[in-house]
Amino acid sequence: MRLQDWLNKVFQSLPMQVLTIAGLAGLTLAVMFPGEVLLFKKISNYAFYLVFIEIAMIFFFLIIQQNRLMFASIFASGLLCFFLKHASNQNLILPAKNDQRKITAGLLHMSALQNYLVEDMAAITKLAGDVLIFTEITPEWKPFLKEQLDSCYPNQAWLTRSDPFGQVIFSRYPILSVDTLYYQDSIYQLGIPSLRCILEWEEDRPIQCISTYALPPLDDAGYRRLGGQLTDLAAHIPNDSYFTLFSGLLNVPNWTTEVTSFRQQMRLLDSRRFSKFFKLPFDHLFYSERFECTSFQELQDPVNYFGIVGTYQIRLP
């Protein structure tokens, strides 16, 4: 008996079809609605790859002529595609550039700038960004970054720490105010900082630039910490009076429940339209509805992925 005939016979039985459809439905719903179940949350992190598995199943069931299972796989993959697209930038094409003022912002990770430090810094300088945000800033990085960037970015807000929560914001525009907001995590007894700057962009259009870092959530407590950190941050940041740019190395993908809830609270949009296949999107640039994103780029050297950069313009009415 040919393999195709044998597989057709196996999947033609009613119990196998019920089991396959139930598995597809359960896995898809677990990704879309993980709730507070740690296993579902961890599976949800790989929703992007699950789409490709379900697409492969479509062709598999097509080959063995199991139409019912093929259509179930099409439906499941379609749901996941809708879920992922809804959680990211929903523009199929980038908005056309208008005559309004624009700003370019980059988020860079110091822990990734090790093997090709000189080349990466040259690439960062060539970006000619208006705002550069570095995470994981420890005290030893301060003299190096000031030497590299002082001449182009005279306006700076520093938060150096010996742990991964250190951050710095370099700006071509004057900084009107700087706030450090702390979330007190009762589980791990941590004071988790976020850096907020108000930039003088135009006379009646200040920009608030927010930077934060989140530890990777490894257990239920880690996800509660992440949710609490983002909820507390949204509660303490006014959004109506400013153009807003948010940068965060959150160590979870943009479709995670905690991240989508934060964006809804802050009414922020995601800059990223799609992800690289071998790199889950753990770093994020969000922007307020007064902006629109005209370009977005992921930065990588021959070894490491080290940041993202986006360009934003004022949205026309």
mmCIF file of C-alpha atoms in Angstrom:
data_model
loop_
_atom_site.group_PDB
_atom_site.id
_atom_site.type_symbol
_atom_site.label_atom_id
_atom_site.label_comp_id
_atom_site.label_asym_id
_atom_site.label_seq_id
_atom_site.Cartn_x
_atom_site.Cartn_y
_atom_site.Cartn_z
ATOM 1 C CA MET A 1 0.000 0.000 0.000
ATOM 2 C CA ARG A 2 1.332 3.402 -0.929
ATOM 3 C CA LEU A 3 2.082 5.855 1.866
ATOM 4 C CA GLN A 4 -0.479 8.321 0.499
ATOM 5 C CA ASP A 5 -3.209 5.686 0.528
ATOM 6 C CA TRP A 6 -2.276 4.619 4.050
ATOM 7 C CA LEU A 7 -2.381 8.223 5.341
ATOM 8 C CA ASN A 8 -5.689 8.786 3.576
ATOM 9 C CA LYS A 9 -7.123 5.730 5.307
ATOM 10 C CA VAL A 10 -5.813 6.823 8.724
ATOM 11 C CA PHE A 11 -7.203 10.372 8.516
ATOM 12 C CA GLN A 12 -10.457 9.244 6.918
ATOM 13 C CA SER A 13 -11.649 7.622 10.127
ATOM 14 C CA LEU A 14 -14.098 9.738 12.114
ATOM 15 C CA PRO A 15 -12.210 9.577 15.451
ATOM 16 C CA MET A 16 -8.989 10.784 13.776
ATOM 17 C CA GLN A 17 -10.809 13.633 12.026
ATOM 18 C CA VAL A 18 -12.513 14.714 15.265
ATOM 19 C CA LEU A 19 -9.182 14.523 17.131
ATOM 20 C CA THR A 20 -7.355 16.541 14.426
ATOM 21 C CA ILE A 21 -10.005 19.263 14.216
ATOM 22 C CA ALA A 22 -10.207 19.476 18.017
ATOM 23 C CA GLY A 23 -6.409 19.764 18.209
ATOM 24 C CA LEU A 24 -6.348 22.525 15.606
ATOM 25 C CA ALA A 25 -9.152 24.417 17.328
ATOM 26 C CA GLY A 26 -7.663 23.995 20.799
ATOM 27 C CA LEU A 27 -4.174 25.093 19.766
ATOM 28 C CA THR A 28 -5.451 28.104 17.810
ATOM 29 C CA LEU A 29 -7.728 29.261 20.636
ATOM 30 C CA ALA A 30 -4.958 28.730 23.210
ATOM 31 C CA VAL A 31 -2.717 31.061 21.202
ATOM 32 C CA MET A 32 -5.402 33.715 20.731
ATOM 33 C CA PHE A 33 -6.823 33.539 24.275
ATOM 34 C CA PRO A 34 -4.090 32.232 26.591
ATOM 35 C CA GLY A 35 -5.696 33.668 29.714
ATOM 36 C CA GLU A 36 -3.571 33.101 32.804
ATOM 37 C CA VAL A 37 -2.351 29.637 31.801
ATOM 38 C CA LEU A 38 1.452 29.679 31.655
ATOM 39 C CA LEU A 39 1.679 26.885 29.065
ATOM 40 C CA PHE A 40 -0.729 28.712 26.741
ATOM 41 C CA LYS A 41 1.218 31.958 27.177
ATOM 42 C CA LYS A 42 4.449 30.239 26.208
ATOM 43 C CA ILE A 43 2.796 28.586 23.189
ATOM 44 C CA SER A 44 1.339 31.957 22.190
ATOM 45 C CA ASN A 45 4.865 33.379 21.905
ATOM 46 C CA TYR A 46 5.335 31.140 18.862
ATOM 47 C CA ALA A 47 2.072 31.997 17.108
ATOM 48 C CA PHE A 48 4.025 33.280 14.111
ATOM 49 C CA TYR A 49 5.560 29.845 13.528
ATOM 50 C CA LEU A 50 2.295 28.052 14.202
ATOM 51 C CA VAL A 51 0.806 29.798 11.160
ATOM 52 C CA PHE A 52 3.389 28.125 8.926
ATOM 53 C CA ILE A 53 2.741 24.735 10.539
ATOM 54 C CA GLU A 54 -0.968 25.078 9.809
ATOM 55 C CA ILE A 55 -0.246 26.171 6.237
ATOM 56 C CA ALA A 56 1.907 23.036 5.841
ATOM 57 C CA MET A 57 -1.036 21.008 7.144
ATOM 58 C CA ILE A 58 -3.253 22.525 4.435
ATOM 59 C CA PHE A 59 -0.978 21.118 1.729
ATOM 60 C CA PHE A 60 -0.587 17.824 3.586
ATOM 61 C CA PHE A 61 -4.348 17.269 3.750
ATOM 62 C CA LEU A 62 -4.694 18.416 0.139
ATOM 63 C CA ILE A 63 -2.207 15.761 -0.972
ATOM 64 C CA ILE A 64 -3.955 12.961 0.913
ATOM 65 C CA GLN A 65 -7.362 14.268 -0.274
ATOM 66 C CA GLN A 66 -8.885 15.036 3.120
ATOM 67 C CA ASN A 67 -10.944 18.100 2.253
ATOM 68 C CA ARG A 68 -12.639 18.476 5.623
ATOM 69 C CA LEU A 69 -9.303 18.630 7.446
ATOM 70 C CA MET A 70 -7.830 20.870 4.754
ATOM 71 C CA PHE A 71 -10.613 23.432 5.218
ATOM 72 C CA ALA A 72 -10.266 23.196 9.001
ATOM 73 C CA SER A 73 -6.549 24.001 8.618
ATOM 74 C CA ILE A 74 -7.342 26.922 6.291
ATOM 75 C CA PHE A 75 -9.798 28.316 8.835
ATOM 76 C CA ALA A 76 -7.349 27.905 11.742
ATOM 77 C CA SER A 77 -4.435 29.530 9.884
ATOM 78 C CA GLY A 78 -6.722 32.344 8.733
ATOM 79 C CA LEU A 79 -7.760 33.048 12.315
ATOM 80 C CA LEU A 80 -4.132 33.180 13.426
ATOM 81 C CA CYS A 81 -3.174 35.466 10.538
ATOM 82 C CA PHE A 82 -6.002 37.840 11.474
ATOM 83 C CA PHE A 83 -4.936 37.696 15.131
ATOM 84 C CA LEU A 84 -1.300 38.508 14.333
ATOM 85 C CA LYS A 85 -2.158 41.274 11.868
ATOM 86 C CA HIS A 86 -4.566 42.865 14.346
ATOM 87 C CA ALA A 87 -1.769 42.915 16.943
ATOM 88 C CA SER A 88 0.730 44.630 14.601
ATOM 89 C CA ASN A 89 0.695 47.556 12.177
ATOM 90 C CA GLN A 90 -2.451 47.035 10.106
ATOM 91 C CA ASN A 91 -1.322 49.024 7.071
ATOM 92 C CA LEU A 92 -0.750 46.693 4.131
ATOM 93 C CA ILE A 93 1.452 49.373 2.559
ATOM 94 C CA LEU A 94 3.295 52.234 4.215
ATOM 95 C CA PRO A 95 1.500 55.599 4.197
ATOM 96 C CA ALA A 96 2.658 58.057 1.553
ATOM 97 C CA LYS A 97 4.917 60.800 2.850
ATOM 98 C CA ASN A 98 3.177 64.139 3.287
ATOM 99 C CA ASP A 99 4.464 67.662 3.817
ATOM 100 C CA GLN A 100 4.111 67.481 7.607
ATOM 101 C CA ARG A 101 7.037 67.400 9.981
ATOM 102 C CA LYS A 102 8.739 64.037 10.553
ATOM 103 C CA ILE A 103 10.785 62.429 13.302
ATOM 104 C CA THR A 104 13.019 59.343 13.224
ATOM 105 C CA ALA A 105 13.523 57.284 16.385
ATOM 106 C CA GLY A 106 15.682 54.239 17.073
ATOM 107 C CA LEU A 107 15.768 51.664 19.857
ATOM 108 C CA LEU A 108 19.160 49.986 20.358
ATOM 109 C CA HIS A 109 20.302 47.170 22.693
ATOM 110 C CA MET A 110 23.724 47.582 24.256
ATOM 111 C CA SER A 111 23.995 43.873 25.097
ATOM 112 C CA ALA A 112 23.984 43.115 21.348
ATOM 113 C CA LEU A 113 26.610 45.731 20.453
ATOM 114 C CA GLN A 114 29.624 43.660 21.449
ATOM 115 C CA ASN A 115 31.156 41.798 18.509
ATOM 116 C CA TYR A 116 30.942 44.610 15.933
ATOM 117 C CA LEU A 117 30.830 47.639 18.201
ATOM 118 C CA VAL A 118 32.688 50.072 15.895
ATOM 119 C CA GLU A 119 30.761 49.008 12.788
ATOM 120 C CA ASP A 120 27.417 49.051 14.595
ATOM 121 C CA MET A 121 28.007 52.526 16.033
ATOM 122 C CA ALA A 122 28.921 53.767 12.553
ATOM 123 C CA ALA A 123 25.665 52.311 11.227
ATOM 124 C CA ILE A 124 23.706 53.926 14.060
ATOM 125 C CA THR A 125 25.300 57.310 13.327
ATOM 126 C CA LYS A 126 24.417 56.959 9.635
ATOM 127 C CA LEU A 127 20.765 56.568 10.539
ATOM 128 C CA ALA A 128 20.705 60.290 11.312
ATOM 129 C CA GLY A 129 17.913 59.641 13.790
ATOM 130 C CA ASP A 130 16.346 62.493 15.710
ATOM 131 C CA VAL A 131 15.972 60.376 18.853
ATOM 132 C CA LEU A 132 18.123 57.386 19.831
ATOM 133 C CA ILE A 133 17.158 55.249 22.811
ATOM 134 C CA PHE A 134 19.625 52.752 24.261
ATOM 135 C CA THR A 135 18.634 50.059 26.750
ATOM 136 C CA GLU A 136 20.755 47.970 29.141
ATOM 137 C CA ILE A 137 22.992 50.951 29.953
ATOM 138 C CA THR A 138 25.521 50.255 32.690
ATOM 139 C CA PRO A 139 27.850 52.988 34.041
ATOM 140 C CA GLU A 140 30.839 51.847 31.944
ATOM 141 C CA TRP A 141 28.915 52.584 28.724
ATOM 142 C CA LYS A 142 28.365 56.272 29.526
ATOM 143 C CA PRO A 143 31.807 57.665 28.568
ATOM 144 C CA PHE A 144 31.861 55.621 25.357
ATOM 145 C CA LEU A 145 28.415 56.733 24.189
ATOM 146 C CA LYS A 146 29.063 60.368 25.095
ATOM 147 C CA GLU A 147 32.281 60.302 23.081
ATOM 148 C CA GLN A 148 30.456 58.822 20.090
ATOM 149 C CA LEU A 149 27.244 60.865 20.146
ATOM 150 C CA ASP A 150 27.742 64.107 22.116
ATOM 151 C CA SER A 151 28.424 66.200 19.014
ATOM 152 C CA CYS A 152 25.214 65.132 17.233
ATOM 153 C CA TYR A 153 22.929 64.712 20.245
ATOM 154 C CA PRO A 154 23.592 67.439 22.811
ATOM 155 C CA ASN A 155 20.312 66.755 24.640
ATOM 156 C CA GLN A 156 20.461 63.619 26.791
ATOM 157 C CA ALA A 157 18.564 61.911 29.600
ATOM 158 C CA TRP A 158 20.550 59.263 31.472
ATOM 159 C CA LEU A 159 19.501 56.457 33.775
ATOM 160 C CA THR A 160 22.596 54.316 34.330
ATOM 161 C CA ARG A 161 22.307 51.199 36.468
ATOM 162 C CA SER A 162 24.340 48.092 37.161
ATOM 163 C CA ASP A 163 21.374 45.887 36.137
ATOM 164 C CA PRO A 164 19.607 45.611 32.725
ATOM 165 C CA PHE A 165 17.202 48.476 33.520
ATOM 166 C CA GLY A 166 19.648 51.258 32.580
ATOM 167 C CA GLN A 167 18.501 53.521 29.725
ATOM 168 C CA VAL A 168 19.478 56.700 27.917
ATOM 169 C CA ILE A 169 17.643 58.956 25.464
ATOM 170 C CA PHE A 170 19.676 61.001 22.980
ATOM 171 C CA SER A 171 17.766 63.798 21.256
ATOM 172 C CA ARG A 172 18.464 66.450 18.642
ATOM 173 C CA TYR A 173 15.589 68.430 20.136
ATOM 174 C CA PRO A 174 15.692 70.247 23.503
ATOM 175 C CA ILE A 175 14.495 68.185 26.451
ATOM 176 C CA LEU A 176 11.914 70.163 28.441
ATOM 177 C CA SER A 177 11.551 67.691 31.322
ATOM 178 C CA VAL A 178 12.693 64.261 32.455
ATOM 179 C CA ASP A 179 10.801 61.882 34.741
ATOM 180 C CA THR A 180 11.762 58.474 36.067
ATOM 181 C CA LEU A 181 8.689 56.388 36.865
ATOM 182 C CA TYR A 182 9.084 53.331 39.088
ATOM 183 C CA TYR A 183 6.921 50.248 39.304
ATOM 184 C CA GLN A 184 7.361 48.450 42.608
ATOM 185 C CA ASP A 185 7.168 44.731 41.993
ATOM 186 C CA SER A 186 6.062 43.036 45.218
ATOM 187 C CA ILE A 187 6.888 39.518 44.002
ATOM 188 C CA TYR A 188 10.567 40.041 43.190
ATOM 189 C CA GLN A 189 11.005 43.160 45.366
ATOM 190 C CA LEU A 190 12.171 45.192 42.375
ATOM 191 C CA GLY A 191 11.839 48.855 41.546
ATOM 192 C CA ILE A 192 11.488 48.791 37.761
ATOM 193 C CA PRO A 193 12.185 52.191 36.121
ATOM 194 C CA SER A 194 10.791 53.783 32.982
ATOM 195 C CA LEU A 195 12.281 56.940 31.516
ATOM 196 C CA ARG A 196 9.996 59.700 30.191
ATOM 197 C CA CYS A 197 11.157 62.844 28.387
ATOM 198 C CA ILE A 198 9.182 65.752 26.981
ATOM 199 C CA LEU A 199 10.869 67.044 23.814
ATOM 200 C CA GLU A 200 10.415 70.496 22.306
ATOM 201 C CA TRP A 201 9.520 69.442 18.779
ATOM 202 C CA GLU A 202 7.266 72.271 17.645
ATOM 203 C CA GLU A 203 5.972 75.217 19.627
ATOM 204 C CA ASP A 204 2.538 73.746 20.288
ATOM 205 C CA ARG A 205 3.418 70.114 19.612
ATOM 206 C CA PRO A 206 5.697 68.636 22.303
ATOM 207 C CA ILE A 207 6.572 64.955 22.069
ATOM 208 C CA GLN A 208 6.710 62.619 25.031
ATOM 209 C CA CYS A 209 9.272 59.890 24.545
ATOM 210 C CA ILE A 210 8.978 56.891 26.858
ATOM 211 C CA SER A 211 11.504 54.102 27.330
ATOM 212 C CA THR A 212 11.195 50.966 29.425
ATOM 213 C CA TYR A 213 12.766 47.548 29.851
ATOM 214 C CA ALA A 214 11.072 44.364 31.073
ATOM 215 C CA LEU A 215 12.704 41.203 32.318
ATOM 216 C CA PRO A 216 11.831 38.056 30.330
ATOM 217 C CA PRO A 217 8.766 36.458 31.967
ATOM 218 C CA LEU A 218 9.765 32.898 32.794
ATOM 219 C CA ASP A 219 6.824 31.912 35.016
ATOM 220 C CA ASP A 220 3.385 33.047 36.163
ATOM 221 C CA ALA A 221 4.940 35.620 38.465
ATOM 222 C CA GLY A 222 6.985 36.994 35.563
ATOM 223 C CA TYR A 223 3.880 37.552 33.448
ATOM 224 C CA ARG A 224 2.094 39.182 36.391
ATOM 225 C CA ARG A 225 5.110 41.448 36.850
ATOM 226 C CA LEU A 226 5.052 42.409 33.146
ATOM 227 C CA GLY A 227 1.317 43.079 33.189
ATOM 228 C CA GLY A 228 1.588 45.138 36.358
ATOM 229 C CA GLN A 229 4.553 47.105 35.018
ATOM 230 C CA LEU A 230 2.764 48.085 31.797
ATOM 231 C CA THR A 231 -0.595 48.751 33.471
ATOM 232 C CA ASP A 232 1.049 50.982 36.065
ATOM 233 C CA LEU A 233 2.999 52.812 33.356
ATOM 234 C CA ALA A 234 -0.172 53.475 31.329
ATOM 235 C CA ALA A 235 -1.943 54.774 34.452
ATOM 236 C CA HIS A 236 0.777 57.359 35.160
ATOM 237 C CA ILE A 237 1.359 58.707 31.649
ATOM 238 C CA PRO A 238 -0.963 61.301 30.087
ATOM 239 C CA ASN A 239 -1.482 60.663 26.399
ATOM 240 C CA ASP A 240 -3.993 63.251 25.225
ATOM 241 C CA SER A 241 -1.741 66.314 25.427
ATOM 242 C CA TYR A 242 1.265 64.979 23.534
ATOM 243 C CA PHE A 243 2.512 63.265 20.460
ATOM 244 C CA THR A 244 3.796 60.006 21.930
ATOM 245 C CA LEU A 245 6.648 57.655 21.018
ATOM 246 C CA PHE A 246 7.076 54.579 23.187
ATOM 247 C CA SER A 247 10.084 52.290 23.018
ATOM 248 C CA GLY A 248 10.414 49.103 24.978
ATOM 249 C CA LEU A 249 12.561 46.011 25.108
ATOM 250 C CA LEU A 250 9.752 43.936 26.632
ATOM 251 C CA ASN A 251 11.116 40.462 25.849
ATOM 252 C CA VAL A 252 7.704 39.238 24.642
ATOM 253 C CA PRO A 253 6.139 39.484 21.155
ATOM 254 C CA ASN A 254 3.768 42.290 20.228
ATOM 255 C CA TRP A 255 0.732 39.958 20.198
ATOM 256 C CA THR A 256 1.133 39.037 23.881
ATOM 257 C CA THR A 257 -1.953 39.883 25.950
ATOM 258 C CA GLU A 258 -0.021 42.202 28.281
ATOM 259 C CA VAL A 259 1.369 44.218 25.359
ATOM 260 C CA THR A 260 -1.890 44.514 23.414
ATOM 261 C CA SER A 261 -3.715 45.575 26.598
ATOM 262 C CA PHE A 262 -1.088 48.258 27.233
ATOM 263 C CA ARG A 263 -1.422 49.568 23.678
ATOM 264 C CA GLN A 264 -5.202 49.726 24.036
ATOM 265 C CA GLN A 265 -4.909 51.615 27.324
ATOM 266 C CA MET A 266 -2.486 54.119 25.800
ATOM 267 C CA ARG A 267 -4.156 54.150 22.349
ATOM 268 C CA LEU A 268 -0.827 53.388 20.688
ATOM 269 C CA LEU A 269 -0.130 51.822 17.284
ATOM 270 C CA ASP A 270 2.619 49.346 16.434
ATOM 271 C CA SER A 271 5.362 50.293 13.964
ATOM 272 C CA ARG A 272 6.126 46.706 12.958
ATOM 273 C CA ARG A 273 4.068 45.261 10.078
ATOM 274 C CA PHE A 274 5.720 41.830 10.027
ATOM 275 C CA SER A 275 8.564 39.942 11.669
ATOM 276 C CA LYS A 276 11.644 38.196 10.432
ATOM 277 C CA PHE A 277 11.141 34.450 10.314
ATOM 278 C CA PHE A 278 13.979 33.535 12.683
ATOM 279 C CA LYS A 279 13.560 36.462 15.093
ATOM 280 C CA LEU A 280 10.602 36.910 17.413
ATOM 281 C CA PRO A 281 9.738 40.620 17.880
ATOM 282 C CA PHE A 282 10.774 41.285 21.481
ATOM 283 C CA ASP A 283 11.559 45.011 21.012
ATOM 284 C CA HIS A 284 8.907 47.556 20.138
ATOM 285 C CA LEU A 285 8.327 51.099 18.896
ATOM 286 C CA PHE A 286 4.748 52.280 19.438
ATOM 287 C CA TYR A 287 3.318 55.661 18.478
ATOM 288 C CA SER A 288 0.178 57.681 19.152
ATOM 289 C CA GLU A 289 -2.653 58.063 16.670
ATOM 290 C CA ARG A 290 -1.540 61.603 15.837
ATOM 291 C CA PHE A 291 1.411 60.052 14.001
ATOM 292 C CA GLU A 292 1.669 57.585 11.163
ATOM 293 C CA CYS A 293 4.689 55.374 10.507
ATOM 294 C CA THR A 294 6.262 55.875 7.073
ATOM 295 C CA SER A 295 9.206 53.477 7.471
ATOM 296 C CA PHE A 296 10.403 50.767 9.825
ATOM 297 C CA GLN A 297 13.674 48.861 9.799
ATOM 298 C CA GLU A 298 15.249 46.096 11.875
ATOM 299 C CA LEU A 299 18.996 46.496 12.393
ATOM 300 C CA GLN A 300 21.433 43.602 12.267
ATOM 301 C CA ASP A 301 25.160 43.081 11.987
ATOM 302 C CA PRO A 302 26.786 39.819 10.793
ATOM 303 C CA VAL A 303 26.211 38.232 14.209
ATOM 304 C CA ASN A 304 23.530 40.032 16.208
ATOM 305 C CA TYR A 305 20.213 41.764 15.788
ATOM 306 C CA PHE A 306 20.726 45.008 17.708
ATOM 307 C CA GLY A 307 17.748 47.319 17.266
ATOM 308 C CA ILE A 308 14.935 48.917 15.317
ATOM 309 C CA VAL A 309 14.300 52.334 13.805
ATOM 310 C CA GLY A 310 11.127 54.023 12.567
ATOM 311 C CA THR A 311 10.161 57.301 10.908
ATOM 312 C CA TYR A 312 6.926 59.072 11.828
ATOM 313 C CA GLN A 313 5.021 61.988 10.372
ATOM 314 C CA ILE A 314 2.033 64.000 11.569
ATOM 315 C CA ARG A 315 -1.160 62.351 10.404
ATOM 316 C CA LEU A 316 -3.315 64.567 8.222
ATOM 317 C CA PRO A 317 -6.974 64.958 9.280
#
